[in-house]
């Protein structure tokens, strides 16, 4: 798969995920009107969908800030293809834990080729500073809303979706997993998954049956 095919694939997955996220809360609201449906549970599902959309929106805004600041810093340094590394940072920052590291590797390499060891060290310093300045407020925001995803679940999500969909699966692993967790709420047979994965803790509320 060449670069253009990869970007097209990522765009397709992003658009599909975006519209699924937009539709999720409306679907839950419509389900509350069906006979025999636990209305309180449907309202809870709608609220959970709101959490998920909030996560994706804030994550996207954060990635945009990351990409612009990183690309701009590299451009100011004179690093080759600085804007490309900024775009790469925006995309790969969706991958938890390792995305920003992977995105920084090409920029560090080119800075080393152009400016030597000090150039590479400067890029590493930029990455660390941006991580502290940009990421910490995001973590604080979600912590304040009691929205937290267990690290083990995030890692397993990246592995599973990466195996299933390739790089696109790794990029969209978290929102895809959140959608699956919301879908699980419809199955009484899968109630044990809620307990095992701590779904109530993820969405900051009790997701058990009313």
XYZ file of N, CA and C in Angstrom:
630
model
N 0.848 -1.199 0.000
C 0.000 0.000 0.000
C 0.883 1.247 0.000
N 0.758 2.096 -1.054
C 1.555 3.314 -1.103
C 0.932 4.401 -0.233
N 1.601 5.557 -0.176
C 1.168 6.618 0.733
C -0.213 7.148 0.370
N -0.473 7.333 -0.922
C -1.778 7.865 -1.331
C -2.912 6.906 -0.972
N -2.668 5.598 -1.151
C -3.685 4.603 -0.784
C -3.929 4.607 0.719
N -2.840 4.742 1.487
C -2.962 4.766 2.941
C -3.770 5.973 3.397
N -3.476 7.149 2.831
C -4.207 8.360 3.208
C -5.682 8.254 2.833
N -5.958 7.666 1.664
C -7.345 7.479 1.238
C -8.070 6.525 2.180
N -7.370 5.467 2.585
C -7.941 4.485 3.508
C -8.236 5.128 4.853
N -7.291 5.912 5.356
C -7.481 6.608 6.625
C -8.648 7.587 6.536
N -8.744 8.281 5.411
C -9.838 9.235 5.224
C -11.186 8.522 5.234
N -11.267 7.386 4.564
C -12.515 6.622 4.510
C -12.929 6.156 5.902
N -11.984 5.607 6.656
C -12.282 5.146 8.014
C -12.680 6.324 8.895
N -11.990 7.465 8.729
C -12.287 8.644 9.546
C -13.695 9.153 9.278
N -14.079 9.237 8.004
C -15.414 9.721 7.654
C -16.484 8.774 8.179
N -16.256 7.465 8.008
C -17.216 6.472 8.497
C -17.379 6.565 10.007
N -16.252 6.651 10.715
C -16.294 6.756 12.174
C -16.984 8.042 12.608
N -16.709 9.134 11.903
C -17.300 10.430 12.230
C -18.824 10.372 12.164
N -19.361 9.810 11.084
C -20.810 9.756 10.939
C -21.440 8.763 11.916
N -20.719 7.698 12.248
C -21.219 6.767 13.263
C -21.312 7.456 14.613
N -20.308 8.283 14.922
C -20.317 9.015 16.187
C -21.451 10.033 16.227
N -21.683 10.710 15.113
C -22.769 11.685 15.067
C -24.128 11.023 15.243
N -24.268 9.824 14.720
C -25.560 9.150 14.742
C -25.838 8.469 16.076
N -24.793 8.137 16.834
C -24.951 7.336 18.055
C -25.956 7.916 19.051
N -25.833 9.188 19.473
C -26.794 9.705 20.455
C -28.211 9.784 19.919
N -28.374 10.090 18.640
C -29.712 10.173 18.051
C -30.364 8.798 17.987
N -29.548 7.769 17.721
C -30.079 6.410 17.689
C -30.584 6.006 19.064
N -29.814 6.334 20.089
C -30.232 6.000 21.453
C -31.528 6.718 21.820
N -31.662 7.971 21.395
C -32.888 8.721 21.682
C -34.094 8.097 20.988
N -33.907 7.653 19.745
C -35.016 7.025 19.017
C -35.407 5.693 19.637
N -34.416 4.977 20.163
C -34.708 3.683 20.778
C -35.586 3.830 22.019
N -35.512 4.979 22.687
C -36.323 5.180 23.889
C -37.815 5.194 23.566
N -38.164 5.425 22.310
C -39.572 5.485 21.918
C -40.143 4.108 21.577
N -39.289 3.098 21.475
C -39.768 1.760 21.138
C -40.425 1.106 22.349
N -41.510 0.349 22.151
C -42.156 -0.347 23.273
C -41.261 -1.445 23.832
N -41.308 -1.609 25.140
C -40.543 -2.668 25.787
C -39.080 -2.339 26.018
N -38.682 -1.116 25.690
C -37.296 -0.715 25.874
C -37.147 -0.008 27.213
N -36.118 -0.390 27.952
C -35.815 0.243 29.226
C -35.378 1.686 28.964
N -36.291 2.632 29.222
C -36.026 4.022 28.870
C -34.847 4.607 29.643
N -34.756 4.245 30.912
C -33.650 4.776 31.713
C -32.310 4.307 31.151
N -32.288 3.053 30.706
C -31.054 2.522 30.136
C -30.720 3.215 28.822
N -31.742 3.514 28.018
C -31.513 4.198 26.755
C -30.992 5.615 26.974
N -31.535 6.285 27.989
C -31.046 7.624 28.318
C -29.578 7.553 28.731
N -29.245 6.517 29.493
C -27.859 6.326 29.912
C -26.960 6.080 28.700
N -27.464 5.295 27.747
C -26.701 5.032 26.531
C -26.469 6.315 25.742
N -27.488 7.165 25.701
C -27.346 8.442 25.010
C -26.272 9.292 25.672
N -26.258 9.264 27.010
C -25.253 10.027 27.748
C -23.851 9.472 27.474
N -23.751 8.145 27.414
C -22.469 7.510 27.118
C -21.991 7.886 25.722
N -22.919 7.957 24.776
C -22.562 8.364 23.417
C -22.016 9.784 23.415
N -22.606 10.631 24.254
C -22.116 12.000 24.370
C -20.692 12.046 24.885
N -20.384 11.188 25.860
C -19.018 11.093 26.369
C -18.059 10.713 25.244
N -18.473 9.728 24.448
C -17.621 9.234 23.375
C -17.345 10.320 22.340
N -18.387 11.043 21.952
C -18.218 12.120 20.979
C -17.326 13.215 21.552
N -17.518 13.518 22.828
C -16.697 14.524 23.498
C -15.234 14.112 23.458
N -14.980 12.826 23.705
C -13.607 12.316 23.675
C -12.979 12.521 22.303
N -13.716 12.155 21.255
C -13.181 12.261 19.896
C -12.937 13.720 19.520
N -13.867 14.608 19.884
C -13.726 16.027 19.549
C -12.510 16.627 20.243
N -12.384 16.373 21.543
C -11.254 16.929 22.299
C -9.941 16.342 21.809
N -9.944 15.038 21.505
C -8.737 14.388 20.999
C -8.324 14.982 19.656
N -9.299 15.247 18.796
C -9.006 15.831 17.485
C -8.454 17.244 17.630
N -9.066 18.042 18.501
C -8.576 19.405 18.732
C -7.148 19.379 19.272
N -6.890 18.449 20.189
C -5.550 18.328 20.765
C -4.537 17.925 19.708
N -4.910 16.956 18.866
C -4.014 16.515 17.800
C -3.711 17.649 16.828
N -4.725 18.478 16.557
C -4.527 19.609 15.649
C -3.515 20.589 16.227
N -3.648 20.872 17.521
C -2.684 21.759 18.186
C -1.293 21.145 18.135
N -1.208 19.845 18.430
C 0.071 19.132 18.361
C 0.693 19.281 16.978
N -0.098 18.971 15.953
C 0.429 18.987 14.593
C 0.891 20.364 14.154
N 0.088 21.394 14.454
C 0.430 22.759 14.046
C 1.686 23.246 14.763
N 1.742 23.043 16.074
C 2.902 23.512 16.844
C 4.171 22.744 16.484
N 4.035 21.431 16.305
C 5.209 20.626 15.970
C 5.702 20.965 14.567
N 4.772 21.005 13.604
C 5.165 21.357 12.242
C 5.738 22.761 12.161
N 5.121 23.705 12.883
C 5.620 25.075 12.891
C 7.008 25.187 13.502
N 7.240 24.437 14.574
C 8.560 24.450 15.223
C 9.628 23.883 14.295
N 9.297 22.795 13.617
C 10.251 22.193 12.678
C 10.523 23.130 11.503
N 9.475 23.814 11.042
C 9.640 24.767 9.937
C 10.561 25.908 10.353
N 10.386 26.391 11.586
C 11.244 27.469 12.093
C 12.695 27.016 12.200
N 12.893 25.735 12.513
C 14.247 25.184 12.596
C 14.852 24.962 11.214
N 13.993 24.845 10.205
C 14.478 24.563 8.859
C 14.574 23.089 8.541
N 13.847 22.261 9.307
C 13.866 20.814 9.071
C 13.122 20.503 7.779
N 13.681 19.621 6.984
C 13.087 19.251 5.694
C 11.709 18.619 5.885
N 10.750 18.997 5.029
C 9.380 18.448 5.035
C 8.695 18.651 6.383
N 8.889 19.820 6.969
C 8.352 20.091 8.308
C 6.836 19.949 8.372
N 6.144 20.461 7.361
C 4.678 20.404 7.381
C 4.174 18.966 7.279
N 4.903 18.130 6.537
C 4.526 16.720 6.429
C 4.596 16.047 7.791
N 5.637 16.356 8.557
C 5.769 15.756 9.894
C 4.693 16.298 10.829
N 4.254 17.532 10.599
C 3.149 18.068 11.388
C 1.852 17.332 11.118
N 1.579 17.071 9.835
C 0.373 16.315 9.468
C 0.452 14.896 10.013
N 1.627 14.294 9.908
C 1.816 12.935 10.425
C 1.564 12.891 11.928
N 2.007 13.929 12.626
C 1.773 14.008 14.068
C 0.285 14.097 14.377
N -0.444 14.912 13.613
C -1.889 15.036 13.805
C -2.579 13.685 13.670
N -2.200 12.904 12.671
C -2.852 11.613 12.418
C -2.445 10.568 13.450
N -1.137 10.420 13.662
C -0.655 9.341 14.526
C -0.886 9.612 16.005
N -1.156 10.866 16.371
C -1.417 11.175 17.783
C -2.687 10.504 18.289
N -3.531 10.022 17.373
C -4.707 9.264 17.792
C -4.315 7.919 18.391
N -3.148 7.398 18.004
C -2.698 6.116 18.540
C -2.205 6.340 19.963
N -2.827 5.725 20.957
C -2.441 5.969 22.350
C -1.003 5.545 22.642
N -0.354 6.287 23.500
C 0.966 5.985 24.053
C 2.104 6.108 23.038
N 1.999 5.436 21.900
C 3.134 5.356 20.977
C 2.993 6.251 19.753
N 1.812 6.809 19.523
C 1.583 7.575 18.304
C 2.510 8.762 18.145
N 2.648 9.567 19.195
C 3.497 10.755 19.118
C 4.965 10.382 18.951
N 5.351 9.274 19.565
C 6.742 8.814 19.439
C 7.033 8.400 18.004
N 6.117 7.611 17.423
C 6.300 7.165 16.039
C 6.350 8.358 15.090
N 5.462 9.328 15.317
C 5.402 10.501 14.442
C 6.671 11.340 14.521
N 7.328 11.328 15.679
C 8.511 12.169 15.870
C 9.770 11.562 15.262
N 9.789 10.255 15.054
C 11.007 9.576 14.587
C 11.524 10.136 13.260
N 10.682 10.292 12.221
C 11.217 10.847 10.962
C 11.780 12.257 11.125
N 11.093 13.089 11.912
C 11.566 14.462 12.117
C 12.909 14.471 12.840
N 13.048 13.612 13.832
C 14.321 13.514 14.560
C 15.433 13.069 13.617
N 15.124 12.107 12.758
C 16.115 11.586 11.810
C 16.574 12.674 10.842
N 15.621 13.414 10.265
C 15.992 14.468 9.323
C 16.737 15.603 10.018
N 16.340 15.932 11.241
C 17.051 16.975 11.987
C 18.487 16.546 12.262
N 18.674 15.271 12.530
C 20.023 14.739 12.768
C 20.863 14.815 11.496
N 20.257 14.468 10.344
C 20.981 14.538 9.072
C 21.361 15.977 8.724
N 20.460 16.915 9.007
C 20.689 18.304 8.620
C 21.564 19.072 9.601
N 21.335 18.853 10.899
C 21.979 19.694 11.910
C 22.826 18.919 12.910
N 22.898 17.620 12.750
C 23.707 16.832 13.658
C 22.968 16.478 14.941
N 23.736 16.068 15.936
C 23.172 15.582 17.190
C 22.337 16.637 17.895
N 22.805 17.888 17.865
C 22.066 18.945 18.555
C 20.710 19.204 17.900
N 20.640 19.058 16.597
C 19.359 19.212 15.911
C 18.366 18.150 16.332
N 18.841 16.906 16.416
C 17.975 15.815 16.866
C 17.535 16.034 18.306
N 18.481 16.498 19.145
C 18.155 16.754 20.549
C 17.115 17.871 20.675
N 17.207 18.872 19.804
C 16.241 19.976 19.840
C 14.839 19.484 19.497
N 14.726 18.594 18.514
C 13.416 18.051 18.143
C 12.850 17.207 19.281
N 13.705 16.413 19.910
C 13.257 15.605 21.053
C 12.744 16.510 22.170
N 13.455 17.620 22.405
C 13.023 18.567 23.439
C 11.671 19.179 23.081
N 11.464 19.498 21.806
C 10.178 20.057 21.360
C 9.056 19.064 21.609
N 9.311 17.798 21.288
C 8.301 16.750 21.499
C 7.930 16.647 22.972
N 8.939 16.654 23.842
C 8.689 16.534 25.286
C 7.912 17.737 25.816
N 8.291 18.934 25.373
C 7.614 20.147 25.839
C 6.161 20.169 25.381
N 5.933 19.839 24.111
C 4.563 19.816 23.594
C 3.718 18.777 24.314
N 4.341 17.652 24.632
C 3.603 16.609 25.340
C 3.145 17.098 26.707
N 4.011 17.838 27.391
C 3.661 18.366 28.712
C 2.622 19.476 28.615
N 2.824 20.398 27.682
C 1.965 21.577 27.581
C 0.599 21.247 26.996
N 0.567 20.359 25.997
C -0.681 20.079 25.281
C -1.447 18.917 25.892
N -0.753 17.849 26.257
C -1.435 16.641 26.718
C -1.957 16.751 28.148
N -1.208 17.369 29.040
C -1.629 17.429 30.445
C -2.996 18.078 30.643
N -3.298 19.213 29.983
C -4.650 19.775 30.126
C -5.743 18.827 29.653
N -5.443 18.009 28.640
C -6.432 17.049 28.140
C -6.718 15.990 29.193
N -5.661 15.442 29.778
C -5.843 14.446 30.826
C -6.610 15.032 32.006
N -6.301 16.287 32.353
C -6.994 16.939 33.463
C -8.473 17.129 33.146
N -8.772 17.461 31.894
C -10.161 17.678 31.469
C -10.980 16.406 31.640
N -10.466 15.290 31.152
C -11.216 14.043 31.240
C -11.242 13.498 32.666
N -10.183 13.754 33.428
C -10.180 13.330 34.823
C -11.258 14.074 35.602
N -11.437 15.358 35.287
C -12.464 16.154 35.958
C -13.863 15.630 35.642
N -14.037 15.077 34.452
C -15.338 14.530 34.055
C -15.470 13.055 34.452
N -14.451 12.534 35.136
C -14.440 11.133 35.563
C -14.575 10.186 34.366
N -13.944 10.584 33.275
C -13.928 9.756 32.069
C -12.514 9.204 31.931
N -12.353 7.921 32.183
C -11.023 7.338 32.118
C -11.096 5.948 31.500
N -10.138 5.660 30.637
C -10.082 4.373 29.956
C -8.880 3.606 30.495
N -9.090 2.390 31.035
C -7.969 1.612 31.566
C -6.872 1.425 30.525
N -5.624 1.560 30.957
C -4.492 1.461 30.029
C -4.455 0.107 29.326
N -4.769 -0.964 30.069
C -4.752 -2.299 29.467
C -5.769 -2.399 28.338
N -6.950 -1.817 28.539
C -7.981 -1.844 27.504
C -7.525 -1.073 26.270
N -6.850 0.045 26.483
C -6.348 0.838 25.360
C -5.324 0.038 24.561
N -4.401 -0.614 25.267
C -3.361 -1.401 24.596
C -3.970 -2.548 23.801
N -4.905 -3.270 24.429
C -5.567 -4.378 23.736
C -6.366 -3.877 22.536
N -6.959 -2.702 22.671
C -7.727 -2.127 21.563
C -6.825 -1.831 20.374
N -5.674 -1.229 20.653
C -4.730 -0.902 19.581
C -4.255 -2.173 18.881
N -3.955 -3.209 19.678
C -3.489 -4.474 19.099
C -4.576 -5.114 18.241
N -5.803 -5.188 18.780
C -6.888 -5.860 18.061
C -7.267 -5.121 16.783
N -7.550 -3.815 16.898
C -7.975 -3.063 15.721
C -6.843 -2.903 14.722
N -5.600 -2.855 15.218
C -4.462 -2.818 14.308
C -4.349 -4.102 13.507
N -4.599 -5.231 14.174
C -4.581 -6.527 13.481
C -5.719 -6.623 12.472
N -6.873 -6.069 12.830
C -8.057 -6.200 11.980
C -8.046 -5.219 10.805
N -7.645 -3.965 11.059
C -7.761 -2.917 10.038
C -6.433 -2.281 9.656
N -5.331 -2.773 10.222
C -4.041 -2.183 9.894
C -3.823 -0.867 10.619
N -3.070 0.031 9.992
C -2.729 1.299 10.628
C -3.971 2.122 10.943
N -4.992 2.043 10.086
C -6.235 2.783 10.341
C -6.897 2.294 11.621
N -6.836 0.990 11.874
C -7.398 0.439 13.100
C -6.687 0.949 14.337
N -5.368 1.110 14.245
C -4.605 1.641 15.372
C -4.970 3.098 15.633
N -5.150 3.866 14.547
C -5.478 5.288 14.685
C -6.840 5.480 15.346
N -7.823 4.656 14.952
C -9.192 4.826 15.451
C -9.566 3.767 16.490
N -8.559 3.166 17.132
C -8.807 2.073 18.072
C -9.712 2.485 19.230
N -9.456 3.634 19.824
C -10.221 4.041 21.008
C -11.684 4.346 20.679
N -11.989 5.204 19.692
C -13.411 5.438 19.395
C -14.144 4.187 18.939
N -13.481 3.314 18.182
C -14.118 2.065 17.760
C -14.437 1.189 18.964
N -13.508 1.132 19.917
C -13.729 0.335 21.124
C -14.864 0.912 21.960
N -14.923 2.237 22.065
C -16.005 2.867 22.820
C -17.361 2.561 22.195
N -17.422 2.523 20.862
C -18.677 2.183 20.197
C -19.084 0.741 20.491
N -18.097 -0.152 20.530
C -18.386 -1.554 20.857
C -18.902 -1.669 22.286
N -18.283 -0.931 23.211
C -18.712 -0.976 24.609
C -20.143 -0.480 24.764
N -20.498 0.543 23.999
C -21.871 1.042 24.048
C -22.833 0.001 23.489
N -22.435 -0.666 22.401
C -23.294 -1.696 21.803
C -23.506 -2.862 22.757
N -22.495 -3.166 23.568
C -22.590 -4.275 24.518
C -23.708 -4.046 25.528
N -24.045 -2.775 25.782
C -25.082 -2.470 26.761
C -26.436 -3.063 26.386
N -26.612 -3.406 25.116
C -27.891 -3.955 24.666
C -28.022 -5.446 24.969
N -26.931 -6.097 25.344
C -26.953 -7.543 25.558
C -26.816 -7.879 27.036
N -27.850 -8.527 27.587
C -27.789 -8.958 28.983
C -26.745 -10.057 29.159
N -26.539 -10.872 28.102
C -25.578 -11.972 28.184
C -24.142 -11.474 28.297
N -23.921 -10.228 27.881
C -22.568 -9.669 27.921
C -22.385 -8.691 29.077
N -23.275 -8.762 30.064
C -23.174 -7.858 31.215
C -21.854 -8.039 31.955
N -21.315 -9.266 31.894
C -20.044 -9.533 32.588
C -18.900 -8.715 31.998
N -19.028 -8.358 30.709
C -17.991 -7.544 30.073
C -17.925 -6.166 30.726
N -19.101 -5.629 31.102
C -19.137 -4.327 31.769
C -18.320 -4.341 33.049
N -18.486 -5.425 33.811
C -17.771 -5.547 35.082
C -16.285 -5.768 34.842
N -15.964 -6.657 33.887
C -14.572 -7.005 33.621
C -13.768 -5.802 33.136
N -14.363 -5.009 32.259
C -13.658 -3.870 31.673
C -13.874 -2.571 32.438
N -14.770 -2.589 33.433
C -15.028 -1.377 34.205
C -15.680 -0.293 33.379
N -16.742 -0.662 32.638
C -17.402 0.300 31.759
C -17.960 1.480 32.544
N -18.446 1.221 33.763
C -18.984 2.310 34.575
C -17.915 3.351 34.877
N -16.677 2.891 35.089
C -15.574 3.818 35.360
C -15.170 4.576 34.095
N -15.230 3.898 32.961
C -14.856 4.540 31.704
C -15.760 5.724 31.407
N -17.069 5.528 31.577
C -18.029 6.562 31.223
C -18.447 7.414 32.412
N -17.778 7.239 33.547
C -18.029 8.107 34.681
C -19.385 7.952 35.302
N -20.025 6.765 35.151
C -21.340 6.560 35.730
C -21.595 5.070 35.847
N -22.650 4.718 36.548
C -23.033 3.327 36.695
C -23.819 2.895 35.473
N -23.309 1.870 34.773
C -23.974 1.398 33.574
C -24.709 0.107 33.804
N -24.879 -0.241 35.022
C -25.594 -1.469 35.309
C -27.062 -1.310 35.068
N -27.813 -2.405 35.142
C -29.242 -2.360 34.895
C -29.946 -1.557 35.962
N -31.015 -0.874 35.568
C -31.792 -0.094 36.520
C -32.630 -1.024 37.356
